[in-house]
Amino acid sequence: MEHLPEDNSRYKDVDYWDERYKTEQGYEWLGSFSKFQHLVEKHIKKDDSILVLGCGNSSMSADMYSAGYHSITNIDFSSVCISAMSARHSDCPGMSWQQMDMSQLSFRDESFDVVLEKATLDSVMVIEKNPWNVSPQTTSLIHQALTEVSRILKPGGRFLSITFTQPFFRKQLYARHEYNWSIKHYSYGDSFHYFVYVMTKGEELSPEDAALQRRLQEAAKKSPPYITAMQEEDKEEFLSKIDL
């Protein structure tokens, strides 16, 4: 594929994305909005204020806008992406585009009803060669991002995370009392299944997820933490480069 980097570490490099977005018009990680629209409609109201993390050049935000979601803020750490997408969708009042790092959000506390990400956390994880022993740097970045998400969500707000990753692994990211949310998950897709995790701020972890957190805390005292694994199905098969 034209935009596939030689090394997975390039996915965390803003220069790689800037160059890619100069020529690439659009790419849909994990399928188009229509594939999971039924799940979005179940958990997001039309008048909710929505923040999209790592929007990229996906058509998801525009598709949501067409479906009636008109209060959407999009962020990405690539200025090239934000400039292009802002110009492309300048005719969508209520939808904005800002260059920003998801681990250092500039929004005030409790400012959004919904935070939504599609494969943004997956792209952070792809540099890891061993899903059972994730580097401290990646672990810290993920934790910073989730802490920020919890901070800017209103009480009762929802964080929707759309990902390759199965519950056995991904819940290990989200099951922390400090984030102050509950976790539910759903799946979509045909031959390959993707997952939508819905975290609701102000609700307690289920007994099962609370027990998972305790096990992870005990395991962390004995060995480095592990976080995630992913399925390998996408036109951009960057996951095939992970050495498992």
JSON list of C-alpha atoms in Angstrom, two decimals, residues 62-234:
[
{"chain": "A", "resi": 62, "resn": "ALA", "atom": "CA", "xyz": [-19.22, 14.11, 8.16]},
{"chain": "A", "resi": 63, "resn": "ASP", "atom": "CA", "xyz": [-21.42, 11.02, 8.05]},
{"chain": "A", "resi": 64, "resn": "MET", "atom": "CA", "xyz": [-22.52, 11.66, 11.62]},
{"chain": "A", "resi": 65, "resn": "TYR", "atom": "CA", "xyz": [-23.26, 15.26, 10.72]},
{"chain": "A", "resi": 66, "resn": "SER", "atom": "CA", "xyz": [-25.44, 14.10, 7.83]},
{"chain": "A", "resi": 67, "resn": "ALA", "atom": "CA", "xyz": [-27.22, 11.78, 10.28]},
{"chain": "A", "resi": 68, "resn": "GLY", "atom": "CA", "xyz": [-28.15, 14.74, 12.49]},
{"chain": "A", "resi": 69, "resn": "TYR", "atom": "CA", "xyz": [-25.24, 15.08, 14.93]},
{"chain": "A", "resi": 70, "resn": "HIS", "atom": "CA", "xyz": [-24.37, 18.76, 14.52]},
{"chain": "A", "resi": 71, "resn": "SER", "atom": "CA", "xyz": [-22.21, 19.56, 17.57]},
{"chain": "A", "resi": 72, "resn": "ILE", "atom": "CA", "xyz": [-18.94, 17.82, 16.74]},
{"chain": "A", "resi": 73, "resn": "THR", "atom": "CA", "xyz": [-15.42, 18.95, 17.66]},
{"chain": "A", "resi": 74, "resn": "ASN", "atom": "CA", "xyz": [-12.65, 17.07, 15.86]},
{"chain": "A", "resi": 75, "resn": "ILE", "atom": "CA", "xyz": [-9.03, 16.96, 16.96]},
{"chain": "A", "resi": 76, "resn": "ASP", "atom": "CA", "xyz": [-5.89, 15.48, 15.44]},
{"chain": "A", "resi": 77, "resn": "PHE", "atom": "CA", "xyz": [-2.21, 16.09, 16.11]},
{"chain": "A", "resi": 78, "resn": "SER", "atom": "CA", "xyz": [-1.53, 16.65, 12.39]},
{"chain": "A", "resi": 79, "resn": "SER", "atom": "CA", "xyz": [-1.93, 20.26, 11.31]},
{"chain": "A", "resi": 80, "resn": "VAL", "atom": "CA", "xyz": [-2.08, 19.12, 7.67]},
{"chain": "A", "resi": 81, "resn": "CYS", "atom": "CA", "xyz": [-5.05, 16.90, 8.47]},
{"chain": "A", "resi": 82, "resn": "ILE", "atom": "CA", "xyz": [-6.90, 19.59, 10.41]},
{"chain": "A", "resi": 83, "resn": "SER", "atom": "CA", "xyz": [-6.36, 22.19, 7.69]},
{"chain": "A", "resi": 84, "resn": "ALA", "atom": "CA", "xyz": [-7.59, 19.88, 4.94]},
{"chain": "A", "resi": 85, "resn": "MET", "atom": "CA", "xyz": [-10.61, 18.58, 6.84]},
{"chain": "A", "resi": 86, "resn": "SER", "atom": "CA", "xyz": [-11.63, 22.03, 8.04]},
{"chain": "A", "resi": 87, "resn": "ALA", "atom": "CA", "xyz": [-11.62, 23.32, 4.47]},
{"chain": "A", "resi": 88, "resn": "ARG", "atom": "CA", "xyz": [-13.44, 20.25, 3.15]},
{"chain": "A", "resi": 89, "resn": "HIS", "atom": "CA", "xyz": [-16.27, 20.60, 5.66]},
{"chain": "A", "resi": 90, "resn": "SER", "atom": "CA", "xyz": [-16.50, 24.37, 5.95]},
{"chain": "A", "resi": 91, "resn": "ASP", "atom": "CA", "xyz": [-20.17, 24.15, 5.05]},
{"chain": "A", "resi": 92, "resn": "CYS", "atom": "CA", "xyz": [-21.04, 22.29, 8.28]},
{"chain": "A", "resi": 93, "resn": "PRO", "atom": "CA", "xyz": [-21.96, 24.86, 10.97]},
{"chain": "A", "resi": 94, "resn": "GLY", "atom": "CA", "xyz": [-21.44, 23.47, 14.45]},
{"chain": "A", "resi": 95, "resn": "MET", "atom": "CA", "xyz": [-18.58, 21.20, 13.40]},
{"chain": "A", "resi": 96, "resn": "SER", "atom": "CA", "xyz": [-15.06, 22.40, 14.26]},
{"chain": "A", "resi": 97, "resn": "TRP", "atom": "CA", "xyz": [-11.50, 21.16, 13.73]},
{"chain": "A", "resi": 98, "resn": "GLN", "atom": "CA", "xyz": [-8.53, 21.74, 16.07]},
{"chain": "A", "resi": 99, "resn": "GLN", "atom": "CA", "xyz": [-4.94, 20.55, 16.16]},
{"chain": "A", "resi": 100, "resn": "MET", "atom": "CA", "xyz": [-4.43, 18.92, 19.56]},
{"chain": "A", "resi": 101, "resn": "ASP", "atom": "CA", "xyz": [-2.76, 16.01, 21.34]},
{"chain": "A", "resi": 102, "resn": "MET", "atom": "CA", "xyz": [-5.30, 13.66, 22.93]},
{"chain": "A", "resi": 103, "resn": "SER", "atom": "CA", "xyz": [-3.09, 13.28, 26.00]},
{"chain": "A", "resi": 104, "resn": "GLN", "atom": "CA", "xyz": [-3.07, 17.05, 26.61]},
{"chain": "A", "resi": 105, "resn": "LEU", "atom": "CA", "xyz": [-6.56, 18.33, 25.90]},
{"chain": "A", "resi": 106, "resn": "SER", "atom": "CA", "xyz": [-7.10, 22.07, 26.29]},
{"chain": "A", "resi": 107, "resn": "PHE", "atom": "CA", "xyz": [-10.82, 21.80, 27.00]},
{"chain": "A", "resi": 108, "resn": "ARG", "atom": "CA", "xyz": [-12.24, 22.66, 30.41]},
{"chain": "A", "resi": 109, "resn": "ASP", "atom": "CA", "xyz": [-13.47, 20.01, 32.83]},
{"chain": "A", "resi": 110, "resn": "GLU", "atom": "CA", "xyz": [-16.85, 18.38, 32.09]},
{"chain": "A", "resi": 111, "resn": "SER", "atom": "CA", "xyz": [-17.25, 20.07, 28.71]},
{"chain": "A", "resi": 112, "resn": "PHE", "atom": "CA", "xyz": [-18.50, 17.21, 26.47]},
{"chain": "A", "resi": 113, "resn": "ASP", "atom": "CA", "xyz": [-21.39, 14.78, 26.57]},
{"chain": "A", "resi": 114, "resn": "VAL", "atom": "CA", "xyz": [-19.54, 12.27, 24.40]},
{"chain": "A", "resi": 115, "resn": "VAL", "atom": "CA", "xyz": [-15.94, 11.47, 23.47]},
{"chain": "A", "resi": 116, "resn": "LEU", "atom": "CA", "xyz": [-15.49, 9.16, 20.49]},
{"chain": "A", "resi": 117, "resn": "GLU", "atom": "CA", "xyz": [-12.41, 7.48, 19.06]},
{"chain": "A", "resi": 118, "resn": "LYS", "atom": "CA", "xyz": [-12.08, 5.04, 16.19]},
{"chain": "A", "resi": 119, "resn": "ALA", "atom": "CA", "xyz": [-8.74, 3.15, 15.98]},
{"chain": "A", "resi": 120, "resn": "THR", "atom": "CA", "xyz": [-6.84, 6.09, 17.50]},
{"chain": "A", "resi": 121, "resn": "LEU", "atom": "CA", "xyz": [-5.73, 4.07, 20.52]},
{"chain": "A", "resi": 122, "resn": "ASP", "atom": "CA", "xyz": [-5.03, 1.13, 18.19]},
{"chain": "A", "resi": 123, "resn": "SER", "atom": "CA", "xyz": [-2.57, 3.29, 16.25]},
{"chain": "A", "resi": 124, "resn": "VAL", "atom": "CA", "xyz": [-0.76, 4.12, 19.49]},
{"chain": "A", "resi": 125, "resn": "MET", "atom": "CA", "xyz": [-0.53, 0.45, 20.41]},
{"chain": "A", "resi": 126, "resn": "VAL", "atom": "CA", "xyz": [0.76, -0.74, 17.03]},
{"chain": "A", "resi": 127, "resn": "ILE", "atom": "CA", "xyz": [4.38, 0.10, 17.89]},
{"chain": "A", "resi": 128, "resn": "GLU", "atom": "CA", "xyz": [4.31, -2.58, 20.59]},
{"chain": "A", "resi": 129, "resn": "LYS", "atom": "CA", "xyz": [5.78, -5.91, 19.49]},
{"chain": "A", "resi": 130, "resn": "ASN", "atom": "CA", "xyz": [4.60, -7.88, 22.52]},
{"chain": "A", "resi": 131, "resn": "PRO", "atom": "CA", "xyz": [1.01, -7.29, 23.72]},
{"chain": "A", "resi": 132, "resn": "TRP", "atom": "CA", "xyz": [1.81, -9.05, 27.00]},
{"chain": "A", "resi": 133, "resn": "ASN", "atom": "CA", "xyz": [4.62, -6.66, 27.92]},
{"chain": "A", "resi": 134, "resn": "VAL", "atom": "CA", "xyz": [3.82, -3.11, 26.81]},
{"chain": "A", "resi": 135, "resn": "SER", "atom": "CA", "xyz": [6.46, -0.43, 27.16]},
{"chain": "A", "resi": 136, "resn": "PRO", "atom": "CA", "xyz": [6.17, 2.08, 30.03]},
{"chain": "A", "resi": 137, "resn": "GLN", "atom": "CA", "xyz": [6.07, 4.90, 27.46]},
{"chain": "A", "resi": 138, "resn": "THR", "atom": "CA", "xyz": [2.97, 3.54, 25.70]},
{"chain": "A", "resi": 139, "resn": "THR", "atom": "CA", "xyz": [1.31, 2.60, 28.98]},
{"chain": "A", "resi": 140, "resn": "SER", "atom": "CA", "xyz": [1.82, 6.14, 30.26]},
{"chain": "A", "resi": 141, "resn": "LEU", "atom": "CA", "xyz": [0.50, 7.74, 27.05]},
{"chain": "A", "resi": 142, "resn": "ILE", "atom": "CA", "xyz": [-2.66, 5.64, 27.07]},
{"chain": "A", "resi": 143, "resn": "HIS", "atom": "CA", "xyz": [-3.27, 6.42, 30.74]},
{"chain": "A", "resi": 144, "resn": "GLN", "atom": "CA", "xyz": [-2.78, 10.15, 30.16]},
{"chain": "A", "resi": 145, "resn": "ALA", "atom": "CA", "xyz": [-5.26, 10.10, 27.28]},
{"chain": "A", "resi": 146, "resn": "LEU", "atom": "CA", "xyz": [-7.91, 8.20, 29.26]},
{"chain": "A", "resi": 147, "resn": "THR", "atom": "CA", "xyz": [-7.43, 10.48, 32.26]},
{"chain": "A", "resi": 148, "resn": "GLU", "atom": "CA", "xyz": [-8.05, 13.46, 29.99]},
{"chain": "A", "resi": 149, "resn": "VAL", "atom": "CA", "xyz": [-11.14, 11.81, 28.48]},
{"chain": "A", "resi": 150, "resn": "SER", "atom": "CA", "xyz": [-12.61, 11.24, 31.94]},
{"chain": "A", "resi": 151, "resn": "ARG", "atom": "CA", "xyz": [-11.80, 14.81, 32.96]},
{"chain": "A", "resi": 152, "resn": "ILE", "atom": "CA", "xyz": [-13.62, 16.49, 30.07]},
{"chain": "A", "resi": 153, "resn": "LEU", "atom": "CA", "xyz": [-16.69, 14.23, 30.14]},
{"chain": "A", "resi": 154, "resn": "LYS", "atom": "CA", "xyz": [-19.79, 15.58, 31.87]},
{"chain": "A", "resi": 155, "resn": "PRO", "atom": "CA", "xyz": [-21.36, 13.47, 34.62]},
{"chain": "A", "resi": 156, "resn": "GLY", "atom": "CA", "xyz": [-23.27, 10.76, 32.81]},
{"chain": "A", "resi": 157, "resn": "GLY", "atom": "CA", "xyz": [-21.22, 11.36, 29.66]},
{"chain": "A", "resi": 158, "resn": "ARG", "atom": "CA", "xyz": [-20.09, 8.48, 27.46]},
{"chain": "A", "resi": 159, "resn": "PHE", "atom": "CA", "xyz": [-16.74, 7.53, 25.99]},
{"chain": "A", "resi": 160, "resn": "LEU", "atom": "CA", "xyz": [-17.11, 5.36, 22.88]},
{"chain": "A", "resi": 161, "resn": "SER", "atom": "CA", "xyz": [-14.00, 3.50, 21.77]},
{"chain": "A", "resi": 162, "resn": "ILE", "atom": "CA", "xyz": [-14.10, 1.62, 18.45]},
{"chain": "A", "resi": 163, "resn": "THR", "atom": "CA", "xyz": [-11.30, -0.88, 18.06]},
{"chain": "A", "resi": 164, "resn": "PHE", "atom": "CA", "xyz": [-9.83, -4.11, 16.73]},
{"chain": "A", "resi": 165, "resn": "THR", "atom": "CA", "xyz": [-9.29, -5.35, 20.24]},
{"chain": "A", "resi": 166, "resn": "GLN", "atom": "CA", "xyz": [-11.28, -8.06, 21.99]},
{"chain": "A", "resi": 167, "resn": "PRO", "atom": "CA", "xyz": [-12.68, -7.53, 25.52]},
{"chain": "A", "resi": 168, "resn": "PHE", "atom": "CA", "xyz": [-10.19, -9.90, 27.14]},
{"chain": "A", "resi": 169, "resn": "PHE", "atom": "CA", "xyz": [-7.44, -7.41, 26.34]},
{"chain": "A", "resi": 170, "resn": "ARG", "atom": "CA", "xyz": [-9.08, -4.03, 25.92]},
{"chain": "A", "resi": 171, "resn": "LYS", "atom": "CA", "xyz": [-10.91, -4.04, 29.25]},
{"chain": "A", "resi": 172, "resn": "GLN", "atom": "CA", "xyz": [-7.50, -4.08, 30.87]},
{"chain": "A", "resi": 173, "resn": "LEU", "atom": "CA", "xyz": [-7.07, -0.54, 29.59]},
{"chain": "A", "resi": 174, "resn": "TYR", "atom": "CA", "xyz": [-10.39, 0.76, 30.80]},
{"chain": "A", "resi": 175, "resn": "ALA", "atom": "CA", "xyz": [-11.09, -1.02, 34.11]},
{"chain": "A", "resi": 176, "resn": "ARG", "atom": "CA", "xyz": [-9.77, 1.56, 36.55]},
{"chain": "A", "resi": 177, "resn": "HIS", "atom": "CA", "xyz": [-11.78, 3.12, 39.36]},
{"chain": "A", "resi": 178, "resn": "GLU", "atom": "CA", "xyz": [-9.91, 6.40, 38.89]},
{"chain": "A", "resi": 179, "resn": "TYR", "atom": "CA", "xyz": [-11.58, 6.93, 35.50]},
{"chain": "A", "resi": 180, "resn": "ASN", "atom": "CA", "xyz": [-14.94, 6.87, 37.28]},
{"chain": "A", "resi": 181, "resn": "TRP", "atom": "CA", "xyz": [-16.87, 4.97, 34.62]},
{"chain": "A", "resi": 182, "resn": "SER", "atom": "CA", "xyz": [-18.60, 1.71, 33.85]},
{"chain": "A", "resi": 183, "resn": "ILE", "atom": "CA", "xyz": [-17.79, -0.44, 30.82]},
{"chain": "A", "resi": 184, "resn": "LYS", "atom": "CA", "xyz": [-20.05, -2.15, 28.29]},
{"chain": "A", "resi": 185, "resn": "HIS", "atom": "CA", "xyz": [-19.04, -3.60, 24.95]},
{"chain": "A", "resi": 186, "resn": "TYR", "atom": "CA", "xyz": [-20.67, -4.50, 21.64]},
{"chain": "A", "resi": 187, "resn": "SER", "atom": "CA", "xyz": [-19.45, -5.91, 18.35]},
{"chain": "A", "resi": 188, "resn": "TYR", "atom": "CA", "xyz": [-20.13, -5.38, 14.66]},
{"chain": "A", "resi": 189, "resn": "GLY", "atom": "CA", "xyz": [-18.87, -6.78, 11.37]},
{"chain": "A", "resi": 190, "resn": "ASP", "atom": "CA", "xyz": [-19.32, -9.94, 9.35]},
{"chain": "A", "resi": 191, "resn": "SER", "atom": "CA", "xyz": [-16.32, -12.22, 8.77]},
{"chain": "A", "resi": 192, "resn": "PHE", "atom": "CA", "xyz": [-14.21, -10.09, 11.12]},
{"chain": "A", "resi": 193, "resn": "HIS", "atom": "CA", "xyz": [-15.66, -8.50, 14.22]},
{"chain": "A", "resi": 194, "resn": "TYR", "atom": "CA", "xyz": [-14.76, -5.10, 15.60]},
{"chain": "A", "resi": 195, "resn": "PHE", "atom": "CA", "xyz": [-15.73, -3.79, 18.99]},
{"chain": "A", "resi": 196, "resn": "VAL", "atom": "CA", "xyz": [-17.41, -0.73, 20.45]},
{"chain": "A", "resi": 197, "resn": "TYR", "atom": "CA", "xyz": [-16.74, -0.04, 24.13]},
{"chain": "A", "resi": 198, "resn": "VAL", "atom": "CA", "xyz": [-19.06, 2.35, 25.94]},
{"chain": "A", "resi": 199, "resn": "MET", "atom": "CA", "xyz": [-17.83, 3.89, 29.18]},
{"chain": "A", "resi": 200, "resn": "THR", "atom": "CA", "xyz": [-20.37, 5.90, 31.18]},
{"chain": "A", "resi": 201, "resn": "LYS", "atom": "CA", "xyz": [-18.95, 8.46, 33.60]},
{"chain": "A", "resi": 202, "resn": "GLY", "atom": "CA", "xyz": [-20.28, 8.33, 37.14]},
{"chain": "A", "resi": 203, "resn": "GLU", "atom": "CA", "xyz": [-21.29, 4.67, 37.00]},
{"chain": "A", "resi": 204, "resn": "GLU", "atom": "CA", "xyz": [-19.35, 2.06, 38.96]},
{"chain": "A", "resi": 205, "resn": "LEU", "atom": "CA", "xyz": [-17.40, -0.77, 37.43]},
{"chain": "A", "resi": 206, "resn": "SER", "atom": "CA", "xyz": [-19.27, -4.05, 37.39]},
{"chain": "A", "resi": 207, "resn": "PRO", "atom": "CA", "xyz": [-18.12, -6.61, 39.99]},
{"chain": "A", "resi": 208, "resn": "GLU", "atom": "CA", "xyz": [-16.40, -8.49, 37.18]},
{"chain": "A", "resi": 209, "resn": "ASP", "atom": "CA", "xyz": [-14.50, -5.42, 35.95]},
{"chain": "A", "resi": 210, "resn": "ALA", "atom": "CA", "xyz": [-13.63, -4.35, 39.50]},
{"chain": "A", "resi": 211, "resn": "ALA", "atom": "CA", "xyz": [-12.17, -7.82, 40.07]},
{"chain": "A", "resi": 212, "resn": "LEU", "atom": "CA", "xyz": [-10.21, -7.46, 36.84]},
{"chain": "A", "resi": 213, "resn": "GLN", "atom": "CA", "xyz": [-8.68, -4.24, 38.13]},
{"chain": "A", "resi": 214, "resn": "ARG", "atom": "CA", "xyz": [-7.63, -5.92, 41.37]},
{"chain": "A", "resi": 215, "resn": "ARG", "atom": "CA", "xyz": [-5.98, -8.76, 39.44]},
{"chain": "A", "resi": 216, "resn": "LEU", "atom": "CA", "xyz": [-4.14, -6.30, 37.24]},
{"chain": "A", "resi": 217, "resn": "GLN", "atom": "CA", "xyz": [-2.92, -4.38, 40.25]},
{"chain": "A", "resi": 218, "resn": "GLU", "atom": "CA", "xyz": [-1.59, -7.56, 41.81]},
{"chain": "A", "resi": 219, "resn": "ALA", "atom": "CA", "xyz": [0.04, -8.64, 38.56]},
{"chain": "A", "resi": 220, "resn": "ALA", "atom": "CA", "xyz": [1.66, -5.22, 38.13]},
{"chain": "A", "resi": 221, "resn": "LYS", "atom": "CA", "xyz": [3.49, -5.70, 41.42]},
{"chain": "A", "resi": 222, "resn": "LYS", "atom": "CA", "xyz": [5.13, -8.84, 40.03]},
{"chain": "A", "resi": 223, "resn": "SER", "atom": "CA", "xyz": [5.71, -8.07, 36.35]},
{"chain": "A", "resi": 224, "resn": "PRO", "atom": "CA", "xyz": [5.29, -5.30, 33.74]},
{"chain": "A", "resi": 225, "resn": "PRO", "atom": "CA", "xyz": [1.68, -4.60, 32.69]},
{"chain": "A", "resi": 226, "resn": "TYR", "atom": "CA", "xyz": [0.21, -5.83, 29.45]},
{"chain": "A", "resi": 227, "resn": "ILE", "atom": "CA", "xyz": [-2.52, -4.07, 27.56]},
{"chain": "A", "resi": 228, "resn": "THR", "atom": "CA", "xyz": [-3.81, -5.20, 24.21]},
{"chain": "A", "resi": 229, "resn": "ALA", "atom": "CA", "xyz": [-3.88, -7.43, 21.18]},
{"chain": "A", "resi": 230, "resn": "MET", "atom": "CA", "xyz": [-5.58, -6.83, 17.85]},
{"chain": "A", "resi": 231, "resn": "GLN", "atom": "CA", "xyz": [-7.18, -8.64, 14.98]},
{"chain": "A", "resi": 232, "resn": "GLU", "atom": "CA", "xyz": [-5.56, -8.46, 11.57]},
{"chain": "A", "resi": 233, "resn": "GLU", "atom": "CA", "xyz": [-8.16, -7.28, 9.10]},
{"chain": "A", "resi": 234, "resn": "ASP", "atom": "CA", "xyz": [-7.94, -4.01, 7.29]}
]
